[in-house]
C-alpha cells in the first residue's frame, strides 16, 4: 500500500472508529482488569494507534496480517 493511500486509509478508518463505544468500553475494562498488566497484544489493529492508549503497559505489540 502506498504511503499516500495508507495515510488516507488510516485517517478515515481510525478517525471514524476511535470514539466508538466498543473502544471506550474496552479501554475502561482494561484500565480496571489490566491495571497491573505487563504486556498487551492487539491482533488485527489495522495500523491504528489504539494500543498506545494503554500507556501504563510497558510491552505493547500489534499484529497485522
PDB file of C-alpha atoms in Angstrom:
ATOM      1  CA  UNK A   1       0.000   0.000   0.000  1.00  0.00           C
ATOM      2  CA  UNK A   2       1.440   3.362  -0.936  1.00  0.00           C
ATOM      3  CA  UNK A   3       2.183   5.864   1.794  1.00  0.00           C
ATOM      4  CA  UNK A   4      -0.445   8.250   0.473  1.00  0.00           C
ATOM      5  CA  UNK A   5      -3.110   5.540   0.312  1.00  0.00           C
ATOM      6  CA  UNK A   6      -2.094   4.244   3.727  1.00  0.00           C
ATOM      7  CA  UNK A   7      -2.416   7.688   5.316  1.00  0.00           C
ATOM      8  CA  UNK A   8      -5.865   8.129   3.792  1.00  0.00           C
ATOM      9  CA  UNK A   9      -6.964   4.695   4.967  1.00  0.00           C
ATOM     10  CA  UNK A  10      -5.592   5.243   8.448  1.00  0.00           C
ATOM     11  CA  UNK A  11      -7.175   8.661   8.726  1.00  0.00           C
ATOM     12  CA  UNK A  12     -10.630   7.579   7.624  1.00  0.00           C
ATOM     13  CA  UNK A  13     -10.675   4.125   9.232  1.00  0.00           C
ATOM     14  CA  UNK A  14      -9.381   5.119  12.640  1.00  0.00           C
ATOM     15  CA  UNK A  15     -10.950   8.566  12.540  1.00  0.00           C
ATOM     16  CA  UNK A  16     -14.423   7.040  12.275  1.00  0.00           C
ATOM     17  CA  UNK A  17     -13.848   4.377  14.905  1.00  0.00           C
ATOM     18  CA  UNK A  18     -11.701   5.781  17.712  1.00  0.00           C
ATOM     19  CA  UNK A  19     -14.637   7.318  19.572  1.00  0.00           C
ATOM     20  CA  UNK A  20     -16.900   4.268  19.252  1.00  0.00           C
ATOM     21  CA  UNK A  21     -18.475   2.775  22.351  1.00  0.00           C
ATOM     22  CA  UNK A  22     -16.627  -0.511  21.764  1.00  0.00           C
ATOM     23  CA  UNK A  23     -13.168   1.071  22.047  1.00  0.00           C
ATOM     24  CA  UNK A  24     -14.187   3.228  25.002  1.00  0.00           C
ATOM     25  CA  UNK A  25     -15.676   0.239  26.861  1.00  0.00           C
ATOM     26  CA  UNK A  26     -12.648  -1.928  26.106  1.00  0.00           C
ATOM     27  CA  UNK A  27     -10.373   0.799  27.435  1.00  0.00           C
ATOM     28  CA  UNK A  28     -12.402   1.007  30.668  1.00  0.00           C
ATOM     29  CA  UNK A  29     -12.322  -2.764  31.193  1.00  0.00           C
ATOM     30  CA  UNK A  30      -8.576  -2.983  30.544  1.00  0.00           C
ATOM     31  CA  UNK A  31      -7.999   0.002  32.855  1.00  0.00           C
ATOM     32  CA  UNK A  32      -9.560  -1.935  35.731  1.00  0.00           C
ATOM     33  CA  UNK A  33      -8.749  -5.567  34.966  1.00  0.00           C
ATOM     34  CA  UNK A  34      -5.344  -4.877  33.449  1.00  0.00           C
ATOM     35  CA  UNK A  35      -4.126  -2.132  35.749  1.00  0.00           C
ATOM     36  CA  UNK A  36      -1.039  -4.194  36.602  1.00  0.00           C
ATOM     37  CA  UNK A  37      -0.602  -5.808  33.163  1.00  0.00           C
ATOM     38  CA  UNK A  38       2.925  -6.055  31.807  1.00  0.00           C
ATOM     39  CA  UNK A  39       2.012  -6.787  28.187  1.00  0.00           C
ATOM     40  CA  UNK A  40      -0.843  -6.408  25.706  1.00  0.00           C
ATOM     41  CA  UNK A  41      -1.362  -7.812  22.203  1.00  0.00           C
ATOM     42  CA  UNK A  42      -3.588  -6.125  19.614  1.00  0.00           C
ATOM     43  CA  UNK A  43      -4.392  -8.558  16.789  1.00  0.00           C
ATOM     44  CA  UNK A  44      -5.711  -7.047  13.574  1.00  0.00           C
ATOM     45  CA  UNK A  45      -5.111  -3.456  14.612  1.00  0.00           C
ATOM     46  CA  UNK A  46      -5.125  -2.131  11.022  1.00  0.00           C
ATOM     47  CA  UNK A  47      -2.188   0.128  11.964  1.00  0.00           C
ATOM     48  CA  UNK A  48      -4.272   2.212  14.350  1.00  0.00           C
ATOM     49  CA  UNK A  49      -2.698   3.709  17.465  1.00  0.00           C
ATOM     50  CA  UNK A  50      -5.302   2.241  19.832  1.00  0.00           C
ATOM     51  CA  UNK A  51      -2.726   0.121  21.624  1.00  0.00           C
ATOM     52  CA  UNK A  52      -0.947   3.307  22.716  1.00  0.00           C
ATOM     53  CA  UNK A  53      -3.993   4.260  24.781  1.00  0.00           C
ATOM     54  CA  UNK A  54      -2.697   1.645  27.242  1.00  0.00           C
ATOM     55  CA  UNK A  55       0.453   3.614  28.001  1.00  0.00           C
ATOM     56  CA  UNK A  56       0.861   2.168  31.514  1.00  0.00           C
ATOM     57  CA  UNK A  57       1.502  -1.275  29.977  1.00  0.00           C
ATOM     58  CA  UNK A  58       5.216  -1.483  29.150  1.00  0.00           C
ATOM     59  CA  UNK A  59       5.141  -4.175  26.429  1.00  0.00           C
ATOM     60  CA  UNK A  60       2.642  -3.287  23.657  1.00  0.00           C
ATOM     61  CA  UNK A  61       2.567  -5.361  20.464  1.00  0.00           C
ATOM     62  CA  UNK A  62       0.438  -5.042  17.320  1.00  0.00           C
ATOM     63  CA  UNK A  63      -0.068  -7.895  14.871  1.00  0.00           C
ATOM     64  CA  UNK A  64      -1.256  -7.062  11.360  1.00  0.00           C
ATOM     65  CA  UNK A  65      -1.515  -9.762   8.740  1.00  0.00           C
TER      66      UNK A  65
END
